[in-house]
Amino acid sequence: MTFPPPTGTDLSAESPVFDLSIEGAHIASASGLKRATLAIKDGKVAALGGPGENLPSLERIAAPGCVILPGLIDVHVHFREPGLTHKEDFASGSAAAAVGGVTSVMVMPTDKPMTTTPELFLEKRALAEGKSYVDFALQAGLGPDISHVKSLKDLGAISFEIFLADLVAPILVSTGEELRQCLRALSELDAVAGMTPGDDSIVAAHTDTTMTGQTESRRAFLASRPPLAEALGLARALVAADEYKVRLHVRQVSTAQTLDVLRRFKRPGITAEVTPHNLLLEDLDVLKMGPRAKVTPPLRNRFHLLALQQGLRDGMIDMVATDHAPHTPDEKSQGEIDLWRAPGGFPGVQTLLPLMLLMVEKGLIDYSMLVNACCEVPARTFGLFPRKGSLGVGADADLVIVDPAKPMTIRDEEQLSRAGATPFNGWRVGLTITHTLLGGRVIARSGQLVGTASGRFIRPS
Ligand SMILES: [Zn+2]
């Protein structure tokens, strides 16, 4: 199948009413697939016509047999700017998002310096503007100092990130009283707490860095974060959150025990995310691939993987987010023999949609679950719906066109992240992303970036 370029002229006799129409495709929504013609005007979805209906437009994309999805929203990326731009920056990270079909990103505060004050928040926003290819929201870091919460909320912080483990002062929230103060402050402003659960004391007791051989260090790293550390951290956080009925989003659920804790405490206002790698890779992959697959929380065994897939299907896990956490190939290669020497994390924003499509292809989820988990629920949770997350009339025309008749292979050399190497290198997916549109304009076509960096700052409504 070929797509004419979006500059093709409408030859119909009627005078064009819309800027662009996409014809012949099925539109995916949280309620399933429906054939329709979609028309765009002034960057918004302007009309949804019946199959084959002629919506007179200046430009057309013929997409017979294709599927149109709302642009994906990745609620968990690290773009490393400011301070760590040898690993990634807003341009490289957002370019990877654009070719991968992700049109909005929420950027974590763990850069250098961390995004914890109004001044740092505004500086970061200025760095991204004019450089980001996709729309972006910024998260603020929240440690024991809660004095900036109101001003950061006023500036549009999309969430406030609380880390119970794996970070150091001034951002680590290590005591129950600090946690209580943070959650109370967020509750008063009706802001979202992003919670990275864990327990440093358990991690410290299980971390044996004297195991330095190739196999030994890989096994020792996997053993350093027992499921109990994550589950215990989450239980503390959820009990505290209940006290103040604060909106709380749980980051990176990686174990069956954590899911059990969620089942006990879930209520409206509590949401949870899982990463594609925790849904599709297992601990054995760390033994095989070493630093390429090193990530925190670590990959778990098949029992946890299957529990997480089920948790996504039954709605206990609300969304899929990547924890896109790039490091340079050189930094990663330091851990080839001794895994402790490599940093944890790898790129993910470009492979999110291909991997979700693979899950659809394998029958693990369907299109409505994909749209729920990667578009609609993220938009609703963080106050962006209905502008983002759906293709209803009036929504931003952020969308992805996928061709189910064309397979693709994920390859290191095609990753636009500065990290390059992905643990999914060589994976085949039966579908290809042909177009990504942001605000009605094509920003990527068949894996190639087109156009300029037109991403805008977005904030909760
Ligand atoms: Zn992260």
CSV table of C-alpha atoms in Angstrom, one decimal, residues 60-415:
chain,number,residue,atom,x,y,z
A,60,ARG,CA,-6.0,13.7,2.0
A,61,ILE,CA,-4.3,10.6,3.3
A,62,ALA,CA,-5.7,7.4,1.9
A,63,ALA,CA,-5.3,4.7,4.5
A,64,PRO,CA,-7.4,1.7,3.4
A,65,GLY,CA,-7.2,-1.2,5.9
A,66,CYS,CA,-5.2,0.9,8.4
A,67,VAL,CA,-5.9,1.7,12.0
A,68,ILE,CA,-5.9,5.2,13.4
A,69,LEU,CA,-5.2,5.5,17.1
A,70,PRO,CA,-5.1,8.7,19.3
A,71,GLY,CA,-1.5,9.7,19.8
A,72,LEU,CA,0.0,7.9,22.7
A,73,ILE,CA,0.7,9.6,26.0
A,74,ASP,CA,3.8,8.3,27.8
A,75,VAL,CA,3.4,9.5,31.4
A,76,HIS,CA,6.9,8.4,32.5
A,77,VAL,CA,10.0,9.5,30.5
A,78,HIS,CA,13.4,10.8,31.5
A,79,PHE,CA,14.8,13.2,28.9
A,80,ARG,CA,17.9,14.0,30.9
A,81,GLU,CA,17.8,17.8,30.3
A,82,PRO,CA,19.2,19.8,32.0
A,83,GLY,CA,22.6,18.5,33.1
A,84,LEU,CA,22.8,15.0,31.6
A,85,THR,CA,22.4,15.8,27.9
A,86,HIS,CA,25.2,13.4,26.9
A,87,LYS,CA,22.5,10.7,27.5
A,88,GLU,CA,19.5,12.4,25.9
A,89,ASP,CA,17.9,15.9,25.5
A,90,PHE,CA,14.5,17.2,24.6
A,91,ALA,CA,15.2,17.0,20.9
A,92,SER,CA,16.5,13.4,20.8
A,93,GLY,CA,14.0,12.1,23.3
A,94,SER,CA,11.0,13.7,21.7
A,95,ALA,CA,12.2,12.7,18.2
A,96,ALA,CA,12.1,9.1,19.4
A,97,ALA,CA,8.6,9.7,20.7
A,98,ALA,CA,7.4,11.2,17.5
A,99,VAL,CA,8.5,8.3,15.2
A,100,GLY,CA,7.1,5.8,17.8
A,101,GLY,CA,3.6,7.3,17.7
A,102,VAL,CA,3.8,9.0,21.1
A,103,THR,CA,2.5,12.6,20.8
A,104,SER,CA,2.6,13.7,24.5
A,105,VAL,CA,5.2,13.0,27.1
A,106,MET,CA,5.3,13.6,30.8
A,107,VAL,CA,8.9,14.3,31.8
A,108,MET,CA,10.2,13.2,35.1
A,109,PRO,CA,12.1,15.6,37.4
A,110,THR,CA,15.3,13.5,38.0
A,111,ASP,CA,17.7,15.5,36.0
A,112,LYS,CA,20.7,17.6,37.1
A,113,PRO,CA,19.5,19.6,39.0
A,114,MET,CA,16.2,18.0,39.8
A,115,THR,CA,13.0,19.9,39.0
A,116,THR,CA,12.0,20.9,42.5
A,117,THR,CA,11.6,24.7,42.5
A,118,PRO,CA,9.6,27.2,40.4
A,119,GLU,CA,12.8,28.6,38.9
A,120,LEU,CA,14.1,25.2,37.9
A,121,PHE,CA,10.6,24.3,36.5
A,122,LEU,CA,10.5,27.5,34.3
A,123,GLU,CA,14.1,26.9,33.1
A,124,LYS,CA,13.3,23.4,32.1
A,125,ARG,CA,10.1,24.5,30.3
A,126,ALA,CA,12.2,27.1,28.3
A,127,LEU,CA,14.8,24.4,27.4
A,128,ALA,CA,12.1,22.2,25.9
A,129,GLU,CA,10.2,24.8,24.0
A,130,GLY,CA,11.3,25.1,20.4
A,131,LYS,CA,13.2,21.8,20.8
A,132,SER,CA,10.5,19.2,21.5
A,133,TYR,CA,8.9,17.4,18.6
A,134,VAL,CA,5.9,16.3,20.7
A,135,ASP,CA,3.7,18.0,23.3
A,136,PHE,CA,5.2,17.8,26.8
A,137,ALA,CA,4.2,18.2,30.4
A,138,LEU,CA,6.6,18.5,33.3
A,139,GLN,CA,6.6,16.7,36.6
A,140,ALA,CA,8.0,18.2,39.8
A,141,GLY,CA,10.1,16.4,42.3
A,142,LEU,CA,8.8,16.5,45.9
A,143,GLY,CA,11.1,15.8,48.9
A,144,PRO,CA,10.7,16.7,52.5
A,145,ASP,CA,10.7,20.5,51.5
A,146,ILE,CA,7.1,21.1,50.6
A,147,SER,CA,7.3,24.9,50.4
A,148,HIS,CA,7.1,25.1,46.6
A,149,VAL,CA,4.1,22.9,46.0
A,150,LYS,CA,1.6,25.7,45.4
A,151,SER,CA,3.7,27.7,43.1
A,152,LEU,CA,4.8,24.6,41.1
A,153,LYS,CA,1.1,23.6,40.8
A,154,ASP,CA,0.3,27.1,39.5
A,155,LEU,CA,3.0,26.8,36.9
A,156,GLY,CA,1.4,23.7,35.6
A,157,ALA,CA,3.3,20.8,37.2
A,158,ILE,CA,1.4,17.7,36.0
A,159,SER,CA,2.3,15.6,39.1
A,160,PHE,CA,4.5,15.7,42.1
A,161,GLU,CA,7.0,12.8,42.2
A,162,ILE,CA,7.7,11.2,45.6
A,163,PHE,CA,10.5,8.6,45.8
A,164,LEU,CA,10.5,6.2,48.7
A,165,ALA,CA,13.8,4.5,47.6
A,166,ASP,CA,16.6,4.5,45.1
A,167,LEU,CA,17.4,8.3,45.4
A,168,VAL,CA,19.2,10.4,47.9
A,169,ALA,CA,18.5,13.7,49.7
A,170,PRO,CA,17.1,16.2,49.2
A,171,ILE,CA,14.5,14.4,47.2
A,172,LEU,CA,14.3,11.0,49.0
A,173,VAL,CA,11.2,10.8,51.3
A,174,SER,CA,12.5,8.4,53.9
A,175,THR,CA,10.3,8.8,57.0
A,176,GLY,CA,6.6,8.3,57.5
A,177,GLU,CA,6.2,11.9,58.7
A,178,GLU,CA,7.8,13.3,55.6
A,179,LEU,CA,5.5,11.1,53.5
A,180,ARG,CA,2.4,12.3,55.5
A,181,GLN,CA,3.4,16.0,55.0
A,182,CYS,CA,3.9,15.6,51.3
A,183,LEU,CA,0.5,13.8,50.8
A,184,ARG,CA,-1.3,16.3,52.9
A,185,ALA,CA,0.1,19.2,50.9
A,186,LEU,CA,-0.9,17.6,47.6
A,187,SER,CA,-4.4,16.8,48.9
A,188,GLU,CA,-5.0,20.4,49.9
A,189,LEU,CA,-4.3,21.5,46.3
A,190,ASP,CA,-5.9,18.4,44.6
A,191,ALA,CA,-2.6,17.7,42.9
A,192,VAL,CA,-1.5,14.2,41.7
A,193,ALA,CA,1.2,12.4,43.7
A,194,GLY,CA,3.4,10.2,41.5
A,195,MET,CA,4.7,7.5,43.8
A,196,THR,CA,7.8,5.4,43.2
A,197,PRO,CA,7.5,2.7,45.9
A,198,GLY,CA,10.4,0.8,47.5
A,199,ASP,CA,12.3,0.2,50.7
A,200,ASP,CA,16.0,1.1,50.8
A,201,SER,CA,16.7,-0.9,54.0
A,202,ILE,CA,15.5,-4.1,52.3
A,203,VAL,CA,17.4,-3.3,49.1
A,204,ALA,CA,20.6,-2.5,51.1
A,205,ALA,CA,20.4,-5.8,53.0
A,206,HIS,CA,20.0,-7.8,49.7
A,207,THR,CA,22.7,-5.9,47.7
A,208,ASP,CA,25.9,-7.8,47.4
A,209,THR,CA,28.3,-5.9,45.2
A,210,THR,CA,31.2,-8.3,45.9
A,211,MET,CA,29.6,-10.6,43.4
A,212,THR,CA,31.4,-9.2,40.4
A,213,GLY,CA,31.7,-12.1,37.8
A,214,GLN,CA,29.5,-11.9,34.7
A,215,THR,CA,26.9,-14.4,35.8
A,216,GLU,CA,27.3,-13.7,39.5
A,217,SER,CA,26.8,-10.0,39.2
A,218,ARG,CA,23.7,-10.4,37.1
A,219,ARG,CA,22.2,-12.9,39.6
A,220,ALA,CA,23.1,-10.6,42.5
A,221,PHE,CA,21.5,-7.6,40.9
A,222,LEU,CA,18.3,-9.4,40.3
A,223,ALA,CA,18.3,-10.5,44.0
A,224,SER,CA,18.9,-7.0,45.2
A,225,ARG,CA,15.4,-5.8,44.9
A,226,PRO,CA,13.1,-8.5,46.3
A,227,PRO,CA,9.3,-8.1,45.6
A,228,LEU,CA,8.7,-7.3,49.2
A,229,ALA,CA,10.6,-4.0,49.0
A,230,GLU,CA,8.3,-2.7,46.4
A,231,ALA,CA,5.1,-4.1,48.0
A,232,LEU,CA,6.0,-2.8,51.5
A,233,GLY,CA,6.8,0.7,50.2
A,234,LEU,CA,3.5,0.8,48.3
A,235,ALA,CA,1.5,-0.4,51.3
A,236,ARG,CA,2.9,2.5,53.4
A,237,ALA,CA,2.2,5.0,50.7
A,238,LEU,CA,-1.4,3.8,50.1
A,239,VAL,CA,-2.3,3.7,53.8
A,240,ALA,CA,-1.0,7.3,54.1
A,241,ALA,CA,-2.7,8.4,50.9
A,242,ASP,CA,-6.0,7.0,52.2
A,243,GLU,CA,-5.8,9.3,55.2
A,244,TYR,CA,-5.9,12.4,53.0
A,245,LYS,CA,-7.8,10.9,50.0
A,246,VAL,CA,-5.1,12.3,47.8
A,247,ARG,CA,-4.9,11.4,44.1
A,248,LEU,CA,-2.0,9.0,43.8
A,249,HIS,CA,-0.4,7.4,40.7
A,250,VAL,CA,1.8,4.3,41.4
A,251,ARG,CA,4.9,4.1,39.2
A,252,GLN,CA,6.3,0.9,37.7
A,253,VAL,CA,4.3,-1.9,39.3
A,254,SER,CA,6.6,-4.9,38.7
A,255,THR,CA,5.5,-7.8,41.0
A,256,ALA,CA,2.5,-9.9,41.8
A,257,GLN,CA,2.8,-8.8,45.5
A,258,THR,CA,2.5,-5.1,44.6
A,259,LEU,CA,-0.6,-6.0,42.6
A,260,ASP,CA,-2.0,-7.7,45.7
A,261,VAL,CA,-1.4,-4.5,47.7
A,262,LEU,CA,-3.1,-2.5,45.0
A,263,ARG,CA,-6.1,-4.8,45.1
A,264,ARG,CA,-6.5,-4.2,48.8
A,265,PHE,CA,-6.3,-0.4,48.7
A,266,LYS,CA,-7.5,0.7,45.2
A,267,ARG,CA,-10.2,3.4,45.2
A,268,PRO,CA,-11.1,6.1,42.8
A,269,GLY,CA,-8.2,8.5,42.5
A,270,ILE,CA,-5.6,5.7,42.8
A,271,THR,CA,-4.0,4.6,39.5
A,272,ALA,CA,-1.0,2.5,38.5
A,273,GLU,CA,1.3,2.0,35.6
A,274,VAL,CA,3.3,-0.9,34.3
A,275,THR,CA,6.2,-0.8,31.9
A,276,PRO,CA,6.3,-2.7,28.5
A,277,HIS,CA,9.5,-4.4,29.6
A,278,ASN,CA,7.9,-5.8,32.8
A,279,LEU,CA,5.0,-7.1,30.6
A,280,LEU,CA,7.2,-8.7,28.0
A,281,LEU,CA,10.7,-9.5,29.4
A,282,GLU,CA,11.9,-11.7,32.3
A,283,ASP,CA,14.8,-12.1,34.6
A,284,LEU,CA,16.4,-14.6,32.3
A,285,ASP,CA,16.8,-11.8,29.8
A,286,VAL,CA,19.1,-10.0,32.3
A,287,LEU,CA,21.2,-13.1,32.6
A,288,LYS,CA,21.5,-13.3,28.7
A,289,MET,CA,21.8,-9.6,27.8
A,290,GLY,CA,23.4,-8.1,30.9
A,291,PRO,CA,23.6,-4.3,31.0
A,292,ARG,CA,21.3,-3.8,28.0
A,293,ALA,CA,18.5,-5.2,30.1
A,294,LYS,CA,19.5,-3.8,33.4
A,295,VAL,CA,16.7,-1.6,34.8
A,296,THR,CA,15.1,-0.7,38.2
A,297,PRO,CA,12.8,-2.3,39.3
A,298,PRO,CA,14.5,-5.3,37.7
A,299,LEU,CA,12.9,-7.7,35.3
A,300,ARG,CA,11.1,-10.4,37.2
A,301,ASN,CA,10.3,-14.1,36.5
A,302,ARG,CA,7.5,-15.4,34.4
A,303,PHE,CA,5.1,-15.7,37.4
A,304,HIS,CA,5.2,-11.9,37.9
A,305,LEU,CA,5.1,-11.2,34.1
A,306,LEU,CA,1.9,-13.2,33.7
A,307,ALA,CA,0.3,-11.6,36.8
A,308,LEU,CA,1.1,-8.1,35.4
A,309,GLN,CA,-0.4,-9.0,32.0
A,310,GLN,CA,-3.6,-10.1,33.8
A,311,GLY,CA,-3.5,-7.0,36.0
A,312,LEU,CA,-3.5,-4.9,32.9
A,313,ARG,CA,-6.4,-6.8,31.4
A,314,ASP,CA,-8.6,-6.8,34.5
A,315,GLY,CA,-8.0,-3.0,35.1
A,316,MET,CA,-6.1,-3.2,38.3
A,317,ILE,CA,-3.2,-1.6,36.3
A,318,ASP,CA,-4.6,1.4,34.5
A,319,MET,CA,-1.9,2.3,32.1
A,320,VAL,CA,1.4,1.4,30.4
A,321,ALA,CA,4.3,3.9,30.6
A,322,THR,CA,7.8,3.3,29.5
A,323,ASP,CA,10.2,4.7,32.1
A,324,HIS,CA,12.3,5.8,29.1
A,325,ALA,CA,15.7,6.1,30.9
A,326,PRO,CA,18.5,6.4,28.4
A,327,HIS,CA,22.3,6.0,29.1
A,328,THR,CA,25.1,6.1,26.5
A,329,PRO,CA,26.3,2.9,25.0
A,330,ASP,CA,29.7,3.5,26.7
A,331,GLU,CA,28.1,3.8,30.1
A,332,LYS,CA,26.2,0.6,29.6
A,333,SER,CA,29.1,-1.3,28.3
A,334,GLN,CA,31.0,-0.7,31.6
A,335,GLY,CA,28.8,-3.4,33.1
A,336,GLU,CA,29.4,-6.2,30.6
A,337,ILE,CA,31.5,-8.2,33.0
A,338,ASP,CA,30.4,-6.7,36.3
A,339,LEU,CA,26.7,-5.6,36.0
A,340,TRP,CA,27.0,-3.4,39.1
A,341,ARG,CA,29.1,-1.0,37.0
A,342,ALA,CA,26.3,-0.3,34.5
A,343,PRO,CA,23.5,2.2,35.2
A,344,GLY,CA,20.0,1.0,35.2
A,345,GLY,CA,17.5,1.9,32.5
A,346,PHE,CA,17.1,1.9,28.7
A,347,PRO,CA,15.2,3.8,26.1
A,348,GLY,CA,11.5,2.9,25.7
A,349,VAL,CA,9.4,5.8,24.3
A,350,GLN,CA,10.0,4.7,20.6
A,351,THR,CA,9.2,1.1,21.2
A,352,LEU,CA,6.0,1.6,23.3
A,353,LEU,CA,3.5,1.4,20.5
A,354,PRO,CA,5.2,-1.4,18.5
A,355,LEU,CA,5.3,-3.5,21.7
A,356,MET,CA,1.6,-2.7,22.5
A,357,LEU,CA,0.7,-3.6,18.9
A,358,LEU,CA,2.6,-6.9,19.4
A,359,MET,CA,0.5,-7.6,22.5
A,360,VAL,CA,-2.6,-7.0,20.4
A,361,GLU,CA,-1.2,-9.3,17.7
A,362,LYS,CA,-0.6,-12.0,20.2
A,363,GLY,CA,-4.1,-11.6,21.6
A,364,LEU,CA,-2.9,-10.5,25.0
A,365,ILE,CA,-4.9,-7.3,24.8
A,366,ASP,CA,-7.2,-5.7,22.2
A,367,TYR,CA,-7.2,-2.3,20.6
A,368,SER,CA,-9.7,-0.9,23.1
A,369,MET,CA,-7.3,-1.9,26.0
A,370,LEU,CA,-4.4,-0.3,24.1
A,371,VAL,CA,-6.2,3.0,23.7
A,372,ASN,CA,-7.4,2.9,27.3
A,373,ALA,CA,-3.9,2.1,28.7
A,374,CYS,CA,-1.9,4.4,26.5
A,375,CYS,CA,-4.2,7.3,25.6
A,376,GLU,CA,-7.5,7.8,27.4
A,377,VAL,CA,-6.7,6.8,31.0
A,378,PRO,CA,-3.4,8.7,31.1
A,379,ALA,CA,-5.3,11.8,29.7
A,380,ARG,CA,-8.1,11.5,32.3
A,381,THR,CA,-5.8,10.8,35.2
A,382,PHE,CA,-3.6,13.9,34.6
A,383,GLY,CA,-6.3,16.3,33.6
A,384,LEU,CA,-5.7,16.4,29.8
A,385,PHE,CA,-9.0,14.7,28.7
A,386,PRO,CA,-10.8,15.3,26.3
A,387,ARG,CA,-8.2,17.5,24.6
A,388,LYS,CA,-5.8,14.5,24.6
A,389,GLY,CA,-6.3,10.8,24.7
A,390,SER,CA,-9.3,10.4,22.3
A,391,LEU,CA,-10.2,11.4,18.8
A,392,GLY,CA,-13.6,12.9,19.6
A,393,VAL,CA,-14.6,16.0,17.7
A,394,GLY,CA,-12.8,19.0,19.3
A,395,ALA,CA,-9.8,17.0,20.5
A,396,ASP,CA,-6.3,17.9,19.4
A,397,ALA,CA,-5.6,16.1,16.1
A,398,ASP,CA,-2.8,14.0,17.6
A,399,LEU,CA,-2.9,10.6,16.1
A,400,VAL,CA,-1.0,7.6,14.7
A,401,ILE,CA,-1.8,5.6,11.6
A,402,VAL,CA,-0.8,1.9,11.7
A,403,ASP,CA,-0.7,-0.4,8.7
A,404,PRO,CA,-1.5,-4.0,9.8
A,405,ALA,CA,-0.4,-5.4,6.4
A,406,LYS,CA,3.2,-4.4,6.8
A,407,PRO,CA,5.5,-6.0,9.4
A,408,MET,CA,8.4,-4.1,11.1
A,409,THR,CA,11.5,-5.1,13.1
A,410,ILE,CA,12.8,-3.1,16.1
A,411,ARG,CA,16.4,-2.3,15.5
A,412,ASP,CA,19.1,-0.5,17.6
A,413,GLU,CA,20.3,1.5,14.6
A,414,GLU,CA,16.8,2.9,14.0
A,415,GLN,CA,16.4,4.2,17.6
